[in-house]
JSON list of C-alpha atoms in Angstrom, two decimals:
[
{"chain": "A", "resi": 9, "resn": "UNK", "atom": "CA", "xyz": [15.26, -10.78, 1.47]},
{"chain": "A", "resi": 10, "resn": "UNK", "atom": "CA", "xyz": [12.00, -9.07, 0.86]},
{"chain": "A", "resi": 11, "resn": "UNK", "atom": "CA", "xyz": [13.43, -5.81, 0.35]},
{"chain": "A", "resi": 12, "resn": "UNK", "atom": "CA", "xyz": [12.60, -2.82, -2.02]},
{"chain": "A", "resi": 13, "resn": "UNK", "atom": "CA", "xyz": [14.71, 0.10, -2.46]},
{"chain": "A", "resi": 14, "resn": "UNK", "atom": "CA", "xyz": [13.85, 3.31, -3.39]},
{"chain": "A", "resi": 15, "resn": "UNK", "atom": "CA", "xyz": [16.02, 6.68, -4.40]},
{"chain": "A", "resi": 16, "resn": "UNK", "atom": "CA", "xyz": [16.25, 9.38, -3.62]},
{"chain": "A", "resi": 17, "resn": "UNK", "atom": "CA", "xyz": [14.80, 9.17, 0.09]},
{"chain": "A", "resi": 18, "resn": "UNK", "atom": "CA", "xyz": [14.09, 13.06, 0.07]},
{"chain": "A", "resi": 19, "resn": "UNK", "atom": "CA", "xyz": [13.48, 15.14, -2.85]},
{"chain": "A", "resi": 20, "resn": "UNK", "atom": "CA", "xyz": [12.74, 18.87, -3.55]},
{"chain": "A", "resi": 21, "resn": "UNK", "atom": "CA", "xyz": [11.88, 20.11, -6.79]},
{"chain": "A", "resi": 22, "resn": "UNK", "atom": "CA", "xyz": [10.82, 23.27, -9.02]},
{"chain": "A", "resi": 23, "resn": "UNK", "atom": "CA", "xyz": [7.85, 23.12, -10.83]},
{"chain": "A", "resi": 24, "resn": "UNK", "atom": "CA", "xyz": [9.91, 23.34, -14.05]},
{"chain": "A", "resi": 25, "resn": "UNK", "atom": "CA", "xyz": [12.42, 20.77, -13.18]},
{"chain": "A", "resi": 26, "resn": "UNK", "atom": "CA", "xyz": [12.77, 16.88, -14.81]},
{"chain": "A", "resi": 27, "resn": "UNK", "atom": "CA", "xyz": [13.64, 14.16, -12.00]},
{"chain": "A", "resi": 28, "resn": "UNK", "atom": "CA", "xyz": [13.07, 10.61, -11.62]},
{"chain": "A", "resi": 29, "resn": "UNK", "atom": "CA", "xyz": [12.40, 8.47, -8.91]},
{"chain": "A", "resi": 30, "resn": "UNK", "atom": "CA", "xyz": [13.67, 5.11, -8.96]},
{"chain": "A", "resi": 31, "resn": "UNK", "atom": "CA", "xyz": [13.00, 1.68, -7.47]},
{"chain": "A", "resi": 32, "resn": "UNK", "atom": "CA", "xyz": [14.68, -1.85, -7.43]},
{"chain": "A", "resi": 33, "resn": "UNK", "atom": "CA", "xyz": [13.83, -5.12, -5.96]},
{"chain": "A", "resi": 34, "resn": "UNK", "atom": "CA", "xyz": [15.84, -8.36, -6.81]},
{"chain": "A", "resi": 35, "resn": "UNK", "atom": "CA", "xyz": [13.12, -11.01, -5.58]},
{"chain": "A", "resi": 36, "resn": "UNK", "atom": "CA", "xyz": [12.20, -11.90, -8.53]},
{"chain": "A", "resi": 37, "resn": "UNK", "atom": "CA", "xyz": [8.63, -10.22, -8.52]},
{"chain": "A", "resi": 38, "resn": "UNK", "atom": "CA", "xyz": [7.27, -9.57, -11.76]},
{"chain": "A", "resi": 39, "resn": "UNK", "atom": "CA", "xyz": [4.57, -7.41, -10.78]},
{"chain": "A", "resi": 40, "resn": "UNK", "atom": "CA", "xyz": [5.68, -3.84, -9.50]},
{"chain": "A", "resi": 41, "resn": "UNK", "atom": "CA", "xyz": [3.49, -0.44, -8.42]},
{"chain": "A", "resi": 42, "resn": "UNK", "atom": "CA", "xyz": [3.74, 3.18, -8.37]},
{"chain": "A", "resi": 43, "resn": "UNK", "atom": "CA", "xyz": [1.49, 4.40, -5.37]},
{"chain": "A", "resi": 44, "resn": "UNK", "atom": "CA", "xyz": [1.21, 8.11, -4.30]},
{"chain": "A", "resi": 45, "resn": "UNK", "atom": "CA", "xyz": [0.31, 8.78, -0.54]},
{"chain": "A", "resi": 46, "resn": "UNK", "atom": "CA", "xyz": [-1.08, 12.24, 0.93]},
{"chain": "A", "resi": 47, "resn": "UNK", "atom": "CA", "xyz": [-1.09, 12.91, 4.67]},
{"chain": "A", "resi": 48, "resn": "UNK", "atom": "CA", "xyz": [-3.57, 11.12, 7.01]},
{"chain": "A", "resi": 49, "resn": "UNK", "atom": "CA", "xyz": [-4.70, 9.45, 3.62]},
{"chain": "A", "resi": 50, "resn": "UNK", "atom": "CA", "xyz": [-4.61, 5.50, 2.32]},
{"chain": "A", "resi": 51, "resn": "UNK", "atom": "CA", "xyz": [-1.60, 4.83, -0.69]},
{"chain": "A", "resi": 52, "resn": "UNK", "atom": "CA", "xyz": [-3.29, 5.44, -4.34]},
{"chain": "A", "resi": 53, "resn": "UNK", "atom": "CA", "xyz": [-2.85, 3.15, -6.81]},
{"chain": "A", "resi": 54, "resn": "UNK", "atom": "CA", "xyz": [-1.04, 5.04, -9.76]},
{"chain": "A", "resi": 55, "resn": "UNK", "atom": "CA", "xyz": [0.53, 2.69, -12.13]},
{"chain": "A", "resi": 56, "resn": "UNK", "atom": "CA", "xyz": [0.97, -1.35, -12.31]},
{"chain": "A", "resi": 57, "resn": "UNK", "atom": "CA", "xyz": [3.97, -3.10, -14.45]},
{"chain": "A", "resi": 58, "resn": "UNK", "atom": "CA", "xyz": [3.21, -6.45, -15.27]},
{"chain": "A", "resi": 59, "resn": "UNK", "atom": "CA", "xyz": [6.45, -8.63, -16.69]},
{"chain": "A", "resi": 60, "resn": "UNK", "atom": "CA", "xyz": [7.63, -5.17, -17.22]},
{"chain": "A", "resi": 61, "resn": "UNK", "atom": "CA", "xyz": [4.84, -3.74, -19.83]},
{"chain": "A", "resi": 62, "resn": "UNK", "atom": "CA", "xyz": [2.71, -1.28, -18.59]},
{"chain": "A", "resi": 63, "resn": "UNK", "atom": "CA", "xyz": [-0.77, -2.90, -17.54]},
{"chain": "A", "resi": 64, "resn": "UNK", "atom": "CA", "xyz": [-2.62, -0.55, -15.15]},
{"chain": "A", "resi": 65, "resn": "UNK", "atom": "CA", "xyz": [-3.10, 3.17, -15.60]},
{"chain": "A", "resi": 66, "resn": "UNK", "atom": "CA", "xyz": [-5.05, 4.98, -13.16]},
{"chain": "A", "resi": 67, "resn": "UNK", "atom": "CA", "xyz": [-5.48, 8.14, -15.02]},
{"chain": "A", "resi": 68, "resn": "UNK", "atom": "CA", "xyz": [-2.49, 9.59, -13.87]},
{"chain": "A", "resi": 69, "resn": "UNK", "atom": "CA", "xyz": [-1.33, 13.04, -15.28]},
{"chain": "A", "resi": 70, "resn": "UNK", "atom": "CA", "xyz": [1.05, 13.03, -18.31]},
{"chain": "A", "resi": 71, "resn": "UNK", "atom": "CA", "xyz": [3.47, 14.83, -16.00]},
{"chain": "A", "resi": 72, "resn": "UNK", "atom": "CA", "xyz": [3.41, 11.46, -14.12]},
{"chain": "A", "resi": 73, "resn": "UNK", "atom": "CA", "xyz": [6.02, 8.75, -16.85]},
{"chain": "A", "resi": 74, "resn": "UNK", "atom": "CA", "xyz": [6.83, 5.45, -15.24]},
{"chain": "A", "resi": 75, "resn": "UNK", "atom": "CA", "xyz": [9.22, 3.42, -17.28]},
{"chain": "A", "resi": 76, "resn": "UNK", "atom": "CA", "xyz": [10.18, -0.67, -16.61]},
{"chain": "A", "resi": 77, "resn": "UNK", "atom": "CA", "xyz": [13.89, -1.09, -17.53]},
{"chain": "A", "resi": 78, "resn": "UNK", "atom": "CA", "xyz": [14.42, -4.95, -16.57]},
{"chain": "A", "resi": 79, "resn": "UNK", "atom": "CA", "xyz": [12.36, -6.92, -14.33]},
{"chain": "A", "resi": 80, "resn": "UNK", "atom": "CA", "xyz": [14.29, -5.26, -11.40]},
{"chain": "A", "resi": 81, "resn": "UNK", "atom": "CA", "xyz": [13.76, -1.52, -11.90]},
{"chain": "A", "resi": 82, "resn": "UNK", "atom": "CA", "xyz": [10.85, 0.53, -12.14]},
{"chain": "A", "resi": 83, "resn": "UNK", "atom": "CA", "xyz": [11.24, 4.57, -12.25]},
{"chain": "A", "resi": 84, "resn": "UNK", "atom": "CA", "xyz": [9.09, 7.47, -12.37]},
{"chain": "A", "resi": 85, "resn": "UNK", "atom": "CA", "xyz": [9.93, 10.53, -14.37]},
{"chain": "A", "resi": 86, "resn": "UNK", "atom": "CA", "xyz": [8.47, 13.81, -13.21]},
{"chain": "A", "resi": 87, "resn": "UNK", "atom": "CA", "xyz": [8.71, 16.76, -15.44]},
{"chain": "A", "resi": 88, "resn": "UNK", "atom": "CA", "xyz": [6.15, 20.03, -14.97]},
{"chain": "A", "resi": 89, "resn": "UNK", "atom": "CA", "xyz": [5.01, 19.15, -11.44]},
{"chain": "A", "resi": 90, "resn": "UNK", "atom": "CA", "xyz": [2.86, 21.28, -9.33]},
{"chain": "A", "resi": 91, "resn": "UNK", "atom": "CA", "xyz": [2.75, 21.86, -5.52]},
{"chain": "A", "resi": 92, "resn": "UNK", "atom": "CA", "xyz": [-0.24, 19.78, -5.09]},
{"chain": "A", "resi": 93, "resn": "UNK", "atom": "CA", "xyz": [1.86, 16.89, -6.39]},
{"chain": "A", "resi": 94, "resn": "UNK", "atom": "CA", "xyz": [3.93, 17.04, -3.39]},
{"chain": "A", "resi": 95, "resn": "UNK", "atom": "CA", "xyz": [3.31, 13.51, -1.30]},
{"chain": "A", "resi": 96, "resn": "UNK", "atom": "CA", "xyz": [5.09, 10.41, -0.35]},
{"chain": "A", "resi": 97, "resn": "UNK", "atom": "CA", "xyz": [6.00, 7.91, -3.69]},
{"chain": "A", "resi": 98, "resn": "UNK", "atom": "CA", "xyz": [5.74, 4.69, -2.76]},
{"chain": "A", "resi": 99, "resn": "UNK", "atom": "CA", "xyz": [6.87, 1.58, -4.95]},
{"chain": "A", "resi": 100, "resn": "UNK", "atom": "CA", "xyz": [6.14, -1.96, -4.28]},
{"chain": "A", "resi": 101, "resn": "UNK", "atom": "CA", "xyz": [6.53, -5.32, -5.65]},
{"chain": "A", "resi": 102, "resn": "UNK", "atom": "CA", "xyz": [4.64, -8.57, -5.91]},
{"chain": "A", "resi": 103, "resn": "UNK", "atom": "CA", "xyz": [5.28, -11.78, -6.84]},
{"chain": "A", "resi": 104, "resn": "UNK", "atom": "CA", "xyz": [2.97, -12.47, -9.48]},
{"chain": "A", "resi": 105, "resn": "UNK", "atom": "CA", "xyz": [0.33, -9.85, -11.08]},
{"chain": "A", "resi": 106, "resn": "UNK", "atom": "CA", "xyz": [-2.89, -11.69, -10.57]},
{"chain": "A", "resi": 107, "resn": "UNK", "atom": "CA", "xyz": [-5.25, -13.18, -10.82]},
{"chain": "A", "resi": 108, "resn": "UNK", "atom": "CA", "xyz": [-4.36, -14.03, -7.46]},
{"chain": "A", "resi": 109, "resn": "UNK", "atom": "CA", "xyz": [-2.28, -11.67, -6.39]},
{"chain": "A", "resi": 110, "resn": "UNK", "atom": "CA", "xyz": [0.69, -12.18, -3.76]},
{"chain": "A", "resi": 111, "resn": "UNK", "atom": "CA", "xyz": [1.52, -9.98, -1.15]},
{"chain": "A", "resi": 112, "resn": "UNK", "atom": "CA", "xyz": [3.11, -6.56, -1.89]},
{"chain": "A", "resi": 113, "resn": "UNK", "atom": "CA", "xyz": [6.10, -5.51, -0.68]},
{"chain": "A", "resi": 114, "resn": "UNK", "atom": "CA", "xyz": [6.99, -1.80, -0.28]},
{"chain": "A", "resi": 115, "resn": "UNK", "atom": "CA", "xyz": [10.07, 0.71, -0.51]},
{"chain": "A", "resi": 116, "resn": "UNK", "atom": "CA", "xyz": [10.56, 2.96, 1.98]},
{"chain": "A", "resi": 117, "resn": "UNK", "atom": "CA", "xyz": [9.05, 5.71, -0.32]},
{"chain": "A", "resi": 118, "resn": "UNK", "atom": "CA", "xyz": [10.22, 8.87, -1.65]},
{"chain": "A", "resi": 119, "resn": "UNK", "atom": "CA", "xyz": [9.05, 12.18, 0.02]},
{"chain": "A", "resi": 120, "resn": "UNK", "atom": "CA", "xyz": [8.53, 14.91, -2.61]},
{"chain": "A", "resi": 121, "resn": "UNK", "atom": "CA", "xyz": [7.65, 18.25, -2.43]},
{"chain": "A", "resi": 122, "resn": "UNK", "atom": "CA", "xyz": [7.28, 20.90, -5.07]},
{"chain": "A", "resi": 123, "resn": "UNK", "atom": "CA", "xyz": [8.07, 24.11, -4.87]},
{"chain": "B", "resi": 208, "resn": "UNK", "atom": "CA", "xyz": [-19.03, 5.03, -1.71]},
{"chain": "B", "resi": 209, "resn": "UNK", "atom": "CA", "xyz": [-15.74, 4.29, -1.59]},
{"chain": "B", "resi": 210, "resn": "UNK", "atom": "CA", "xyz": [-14.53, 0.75, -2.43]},
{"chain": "B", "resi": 211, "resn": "UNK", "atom": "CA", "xyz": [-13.15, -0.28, 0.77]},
{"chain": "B", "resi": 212, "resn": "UNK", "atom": "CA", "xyz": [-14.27, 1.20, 3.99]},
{"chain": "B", "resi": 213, "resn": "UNK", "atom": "CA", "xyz": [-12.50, 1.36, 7.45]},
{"chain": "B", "resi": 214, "resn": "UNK", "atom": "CA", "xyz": [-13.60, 3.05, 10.73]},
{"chain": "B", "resi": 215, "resn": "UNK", "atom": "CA", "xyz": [-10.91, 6.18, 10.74]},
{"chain": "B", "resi": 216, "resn": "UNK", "atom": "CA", "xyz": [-10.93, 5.84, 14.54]},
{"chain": "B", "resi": 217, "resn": "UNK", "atom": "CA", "xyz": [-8.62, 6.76, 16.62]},
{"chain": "B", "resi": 218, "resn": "UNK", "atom": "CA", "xyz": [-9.03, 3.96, 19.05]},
{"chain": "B", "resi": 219, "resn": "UNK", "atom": "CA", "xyz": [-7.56, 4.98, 22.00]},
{"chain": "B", "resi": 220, "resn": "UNK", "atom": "CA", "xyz": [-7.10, 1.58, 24.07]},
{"chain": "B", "resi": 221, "resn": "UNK", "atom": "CA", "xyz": [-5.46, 1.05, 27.20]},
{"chain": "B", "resi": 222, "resn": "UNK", "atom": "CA", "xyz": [-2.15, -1.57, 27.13]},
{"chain": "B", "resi": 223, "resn": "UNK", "atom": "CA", "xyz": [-3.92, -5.19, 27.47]},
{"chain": "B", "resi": 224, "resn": "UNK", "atom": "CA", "xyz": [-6.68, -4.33, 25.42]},
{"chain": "B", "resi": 225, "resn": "UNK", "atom": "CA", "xyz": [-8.21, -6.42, 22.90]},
{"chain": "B", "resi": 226, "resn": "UNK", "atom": "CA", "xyz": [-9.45, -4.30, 19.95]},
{"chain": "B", "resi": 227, "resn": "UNK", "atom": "CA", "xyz": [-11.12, -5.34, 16.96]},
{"chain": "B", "resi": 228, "resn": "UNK", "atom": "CA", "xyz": [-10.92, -3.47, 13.39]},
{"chain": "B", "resi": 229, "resn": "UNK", "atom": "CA", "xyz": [-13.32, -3.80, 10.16]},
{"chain": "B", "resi": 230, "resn": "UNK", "atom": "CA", "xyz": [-13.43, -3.49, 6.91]},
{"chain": "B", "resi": 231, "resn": "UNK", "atom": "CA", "xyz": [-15.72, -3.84, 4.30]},
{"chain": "B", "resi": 232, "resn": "UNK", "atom": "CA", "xyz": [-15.34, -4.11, 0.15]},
{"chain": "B", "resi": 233, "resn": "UNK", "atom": "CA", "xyz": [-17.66, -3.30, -2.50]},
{"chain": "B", "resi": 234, "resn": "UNK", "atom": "CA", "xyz": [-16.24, -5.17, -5.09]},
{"chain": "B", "resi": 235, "resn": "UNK", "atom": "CA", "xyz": [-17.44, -8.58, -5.07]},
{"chain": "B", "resi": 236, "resn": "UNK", "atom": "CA", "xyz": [-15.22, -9.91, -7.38]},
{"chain": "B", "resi": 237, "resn": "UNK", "atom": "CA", "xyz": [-12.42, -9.26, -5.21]},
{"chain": "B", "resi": 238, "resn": "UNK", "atom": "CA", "xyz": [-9.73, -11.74, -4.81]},
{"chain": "B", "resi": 239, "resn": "UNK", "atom": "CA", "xyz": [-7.33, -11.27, -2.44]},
{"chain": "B", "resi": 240, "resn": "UNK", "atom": "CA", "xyz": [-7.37, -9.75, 1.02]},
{"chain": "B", "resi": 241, "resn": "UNK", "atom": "CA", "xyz": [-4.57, -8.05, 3.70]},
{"chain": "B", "resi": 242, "resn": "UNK", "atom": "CA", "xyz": [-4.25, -6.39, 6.35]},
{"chain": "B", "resi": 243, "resn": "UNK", "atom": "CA", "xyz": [-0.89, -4.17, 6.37]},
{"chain": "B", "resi": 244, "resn": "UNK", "atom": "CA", "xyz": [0.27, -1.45, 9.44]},
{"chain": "B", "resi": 245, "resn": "UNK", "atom": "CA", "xyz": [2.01, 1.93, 8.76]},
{"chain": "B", "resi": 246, "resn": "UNK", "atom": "CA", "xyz": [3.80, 3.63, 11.08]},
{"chain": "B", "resi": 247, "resn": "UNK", "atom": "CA", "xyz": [3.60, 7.44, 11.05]},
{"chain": "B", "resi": 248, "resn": "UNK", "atom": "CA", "xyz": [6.07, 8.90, 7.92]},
{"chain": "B", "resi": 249, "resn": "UNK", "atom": "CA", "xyz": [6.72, 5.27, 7.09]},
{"chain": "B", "resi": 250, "resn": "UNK", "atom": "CA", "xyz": [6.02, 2.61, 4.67]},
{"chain": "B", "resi": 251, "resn": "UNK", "atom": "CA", "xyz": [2.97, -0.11, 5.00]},
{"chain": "B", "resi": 252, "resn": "UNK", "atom": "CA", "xyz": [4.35, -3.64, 6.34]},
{"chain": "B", "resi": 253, "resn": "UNK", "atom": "CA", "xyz": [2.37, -6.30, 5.41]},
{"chain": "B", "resi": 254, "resn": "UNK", "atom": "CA", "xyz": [0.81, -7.81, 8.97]},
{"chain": "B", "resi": 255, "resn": "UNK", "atom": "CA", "xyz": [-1.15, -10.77, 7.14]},
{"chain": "B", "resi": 256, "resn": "UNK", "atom": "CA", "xyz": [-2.68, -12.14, 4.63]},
{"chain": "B", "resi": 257, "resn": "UNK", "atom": "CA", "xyz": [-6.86, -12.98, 5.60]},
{"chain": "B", "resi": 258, "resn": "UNK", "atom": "CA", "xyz": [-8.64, -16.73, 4.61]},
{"chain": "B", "resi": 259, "resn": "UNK", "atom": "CA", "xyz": [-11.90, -17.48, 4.41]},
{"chain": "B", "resi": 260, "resn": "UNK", "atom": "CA", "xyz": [-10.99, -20.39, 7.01]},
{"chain": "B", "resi": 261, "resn": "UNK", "atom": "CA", "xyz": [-9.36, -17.10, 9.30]},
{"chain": "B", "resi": 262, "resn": "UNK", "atom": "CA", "xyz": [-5.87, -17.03, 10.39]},
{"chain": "B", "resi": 263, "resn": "UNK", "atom": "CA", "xyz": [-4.03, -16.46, 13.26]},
{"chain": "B", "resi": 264, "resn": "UNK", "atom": "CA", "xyz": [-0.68, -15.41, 14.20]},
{"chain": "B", "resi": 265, "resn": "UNK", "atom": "CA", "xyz": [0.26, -14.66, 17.32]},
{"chain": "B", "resi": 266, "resn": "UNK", "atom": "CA", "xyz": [-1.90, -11.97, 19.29]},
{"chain": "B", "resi": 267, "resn": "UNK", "atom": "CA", "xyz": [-3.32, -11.20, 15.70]},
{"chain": "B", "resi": 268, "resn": "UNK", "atom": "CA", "xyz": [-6.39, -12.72, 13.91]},
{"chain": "B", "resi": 269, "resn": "UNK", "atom": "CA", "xyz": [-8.09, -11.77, 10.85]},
{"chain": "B", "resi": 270, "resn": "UNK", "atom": "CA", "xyz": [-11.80, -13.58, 9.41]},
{"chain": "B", "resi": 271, "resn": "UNK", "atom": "CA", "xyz": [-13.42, -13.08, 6.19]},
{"chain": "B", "resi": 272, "resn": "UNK", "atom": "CA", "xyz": [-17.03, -13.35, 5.62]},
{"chain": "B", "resi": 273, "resn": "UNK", "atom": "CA", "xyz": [-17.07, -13.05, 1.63]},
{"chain": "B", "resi": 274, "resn": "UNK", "atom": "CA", "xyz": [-20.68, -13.46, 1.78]},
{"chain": "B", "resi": 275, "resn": "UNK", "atom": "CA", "xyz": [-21.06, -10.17, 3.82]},
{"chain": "B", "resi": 276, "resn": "UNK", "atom": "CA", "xyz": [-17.91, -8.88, 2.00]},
{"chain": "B", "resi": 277, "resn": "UNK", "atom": "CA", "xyz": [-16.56, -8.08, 5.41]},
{"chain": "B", "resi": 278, "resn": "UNK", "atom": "CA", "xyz": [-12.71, -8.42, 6.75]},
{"chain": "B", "resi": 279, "resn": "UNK", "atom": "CA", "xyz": [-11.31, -8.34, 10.16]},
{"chain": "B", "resi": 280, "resn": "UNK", "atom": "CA", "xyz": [-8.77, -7.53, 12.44]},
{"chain": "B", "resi": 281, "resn": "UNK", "atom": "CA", "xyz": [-8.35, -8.83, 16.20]},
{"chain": "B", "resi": 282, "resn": "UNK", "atom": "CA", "xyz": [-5.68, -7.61, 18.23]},
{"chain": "B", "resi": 283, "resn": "UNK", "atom": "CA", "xyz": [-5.22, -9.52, 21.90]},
{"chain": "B", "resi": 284, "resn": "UNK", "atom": "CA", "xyz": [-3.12, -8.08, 24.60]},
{"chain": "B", "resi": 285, "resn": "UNK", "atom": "CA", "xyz": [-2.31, -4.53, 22.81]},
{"chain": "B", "resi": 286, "resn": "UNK", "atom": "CA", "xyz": [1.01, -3.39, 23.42]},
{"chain": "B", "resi": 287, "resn": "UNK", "atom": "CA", "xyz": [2.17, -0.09, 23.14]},
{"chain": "B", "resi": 288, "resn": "UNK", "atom": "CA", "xyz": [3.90, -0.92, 19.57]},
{"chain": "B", "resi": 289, "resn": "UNK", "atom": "CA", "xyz": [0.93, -2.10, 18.47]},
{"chain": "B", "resi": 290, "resn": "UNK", "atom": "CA", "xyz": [0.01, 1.84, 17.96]},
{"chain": "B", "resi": 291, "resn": "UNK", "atom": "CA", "xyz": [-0.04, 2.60, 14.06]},
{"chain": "B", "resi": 292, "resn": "UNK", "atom": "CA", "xyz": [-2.48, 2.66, 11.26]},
{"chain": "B", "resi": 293, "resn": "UNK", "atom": "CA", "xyz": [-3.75, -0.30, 10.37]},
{"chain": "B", "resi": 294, "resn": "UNK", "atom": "CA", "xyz": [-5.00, -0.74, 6.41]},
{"chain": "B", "resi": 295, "resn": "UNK", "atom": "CA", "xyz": [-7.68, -3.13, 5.20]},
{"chain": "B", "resi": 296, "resn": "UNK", "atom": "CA", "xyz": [-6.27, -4.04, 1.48]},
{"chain": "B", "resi": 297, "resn": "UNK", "atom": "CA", "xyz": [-8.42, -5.84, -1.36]},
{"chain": "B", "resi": 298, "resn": "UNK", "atom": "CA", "xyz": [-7.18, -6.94, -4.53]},
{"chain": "B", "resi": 299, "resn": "UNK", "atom": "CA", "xyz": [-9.40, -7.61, -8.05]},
{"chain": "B", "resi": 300, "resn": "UNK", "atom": "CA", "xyz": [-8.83, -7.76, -11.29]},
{"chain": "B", "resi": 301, "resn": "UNK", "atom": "CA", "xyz": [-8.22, -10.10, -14.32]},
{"chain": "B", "resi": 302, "resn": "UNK", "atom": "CA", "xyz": [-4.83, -10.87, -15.81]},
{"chain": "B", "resi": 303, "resn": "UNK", "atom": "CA", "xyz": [-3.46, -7.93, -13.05]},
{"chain": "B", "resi": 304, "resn": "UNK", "atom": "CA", "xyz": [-4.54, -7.50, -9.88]},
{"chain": "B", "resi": 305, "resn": "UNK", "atom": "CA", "xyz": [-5.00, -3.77, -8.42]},
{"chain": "B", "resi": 306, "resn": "UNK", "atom": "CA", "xyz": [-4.05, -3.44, -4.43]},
{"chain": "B", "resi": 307, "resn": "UNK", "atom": "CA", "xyz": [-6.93, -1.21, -3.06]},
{"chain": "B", "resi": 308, "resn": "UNK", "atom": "CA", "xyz": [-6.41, 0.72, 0.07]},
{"chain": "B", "resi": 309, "resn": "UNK", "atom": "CA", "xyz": [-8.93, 1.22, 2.66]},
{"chain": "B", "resi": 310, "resn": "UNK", "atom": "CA", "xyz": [-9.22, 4.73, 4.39]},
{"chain": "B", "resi": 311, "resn": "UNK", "atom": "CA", "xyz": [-7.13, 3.44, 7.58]},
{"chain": "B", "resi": 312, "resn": "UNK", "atom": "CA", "xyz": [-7.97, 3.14, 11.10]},
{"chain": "B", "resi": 313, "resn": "UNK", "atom": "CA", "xyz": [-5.34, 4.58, 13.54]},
{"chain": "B", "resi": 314, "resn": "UNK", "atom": "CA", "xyz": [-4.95, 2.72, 17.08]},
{"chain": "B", "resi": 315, "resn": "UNK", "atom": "CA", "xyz": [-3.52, 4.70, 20.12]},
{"chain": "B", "resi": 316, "resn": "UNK", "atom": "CA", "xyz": [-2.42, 2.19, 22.68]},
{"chain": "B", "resi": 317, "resn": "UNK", "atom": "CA", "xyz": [-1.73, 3.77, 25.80]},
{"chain": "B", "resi": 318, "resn": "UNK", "atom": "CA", "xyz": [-0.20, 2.99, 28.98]}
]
């Protein structure tokens, strides 16, 4: 099962609303990611959670909070978002963090806009 | 410059084409190399990890020349479900590894 699942599949929002997205995977992986994706561009790196402690930062907005539950969950609270934010959320999971890193394994994504 | 670089295309290939893809990294400390597709609107699927001895699978083969800091990508006998984007990946870091995305390069196989 190499299988990551992300909620909410769809997601609409106000720019003064508070939602989360949220991801699980139960293979074990200890290293898990918070990419953003804009059309007809690559996945950007956002945040890393390494043995669930926050290792990897990539100057995301405040307005961006991921939090690390257990080793299976990884969310992404969104509060004060702006239309520009709108893109496809992707989480993924890897086995181990580094230094040599296993494959990653992604979620389907959540598609956000901001309205 | 960006830290990993991929011809945007489109190649537009005819079914039975072979096409080749590359890539190439700035980071020479980088560890870890992949080559993943995405489907329009979906998620990437890893399609392989790349050695420096190469690997095959199927119609697929990727090489890496860490010297030249250069990946590749050789598809045989395109089929029409071969069309998608196809991403160059890199990892570096110490104790965690970040997975950098190349720009994409987006292969039209027609019939």
């Amino acid at each position: 099962d190499t299988e990551v699942t992300q909620t909410p599949k769809h997601l609409v929002m106000g720019m003064t609303n508070k939602k989360s997205l949220k991801c699980e995977q139960h293979m074990g992986h200890r290293a898990m990611y918070w990419y953003k994706q804009k059309a007809k561009k690559p996945p950007e790196l956002m945040f890393v959670y390494s043995y669930e402690k926050l290792s990897i930062n990539e100057s995301v907005p405040s307005r961006f909070s991921p939090e690390c539950p257990n080793s299976s969950l990884l969310n992404l609270h969104l509060h004060a978002l702006q239309p520009e934010d709108s893109a496809l959320y992707l989480c993924a999971s890897s086995q181990y963090p580094g230094p040599m890193n296993t494959e990653a394994f992604f979620g389907q994504g959540t598609r956000l806009t901001v309205v | 410059r960006k830290e990993v670089e991929q011809d945007p295309g489109p190649f537009n290939v005819p079914e039975g084409a072979t096409v080749a893809f590359n890539c190439t990294y700035s980071n020479s400390a980088s560890q870890s190399f992949f080559w993943y597709r995405q489907d329009c609107r979906k998620e990437p699927k890893l399609l392989m990890s790349v050695y420096s001895s190469g690997n095959e699978d199927g119609r697929f083969t990727a090489q890496l020349n860490r010297a030249s800091q250069y990946i590749s990508l050789l598809i045989r006998d395109s089929k029409l479900s071969d069309s998608a984007t196809y991403l160059c990946v890199v990892t570096h870091g110490g104790a965690t590894n970040k997975l950098i995305f190349g720009t994409g390069t987006l292969l039209a196989v027609q019939p």
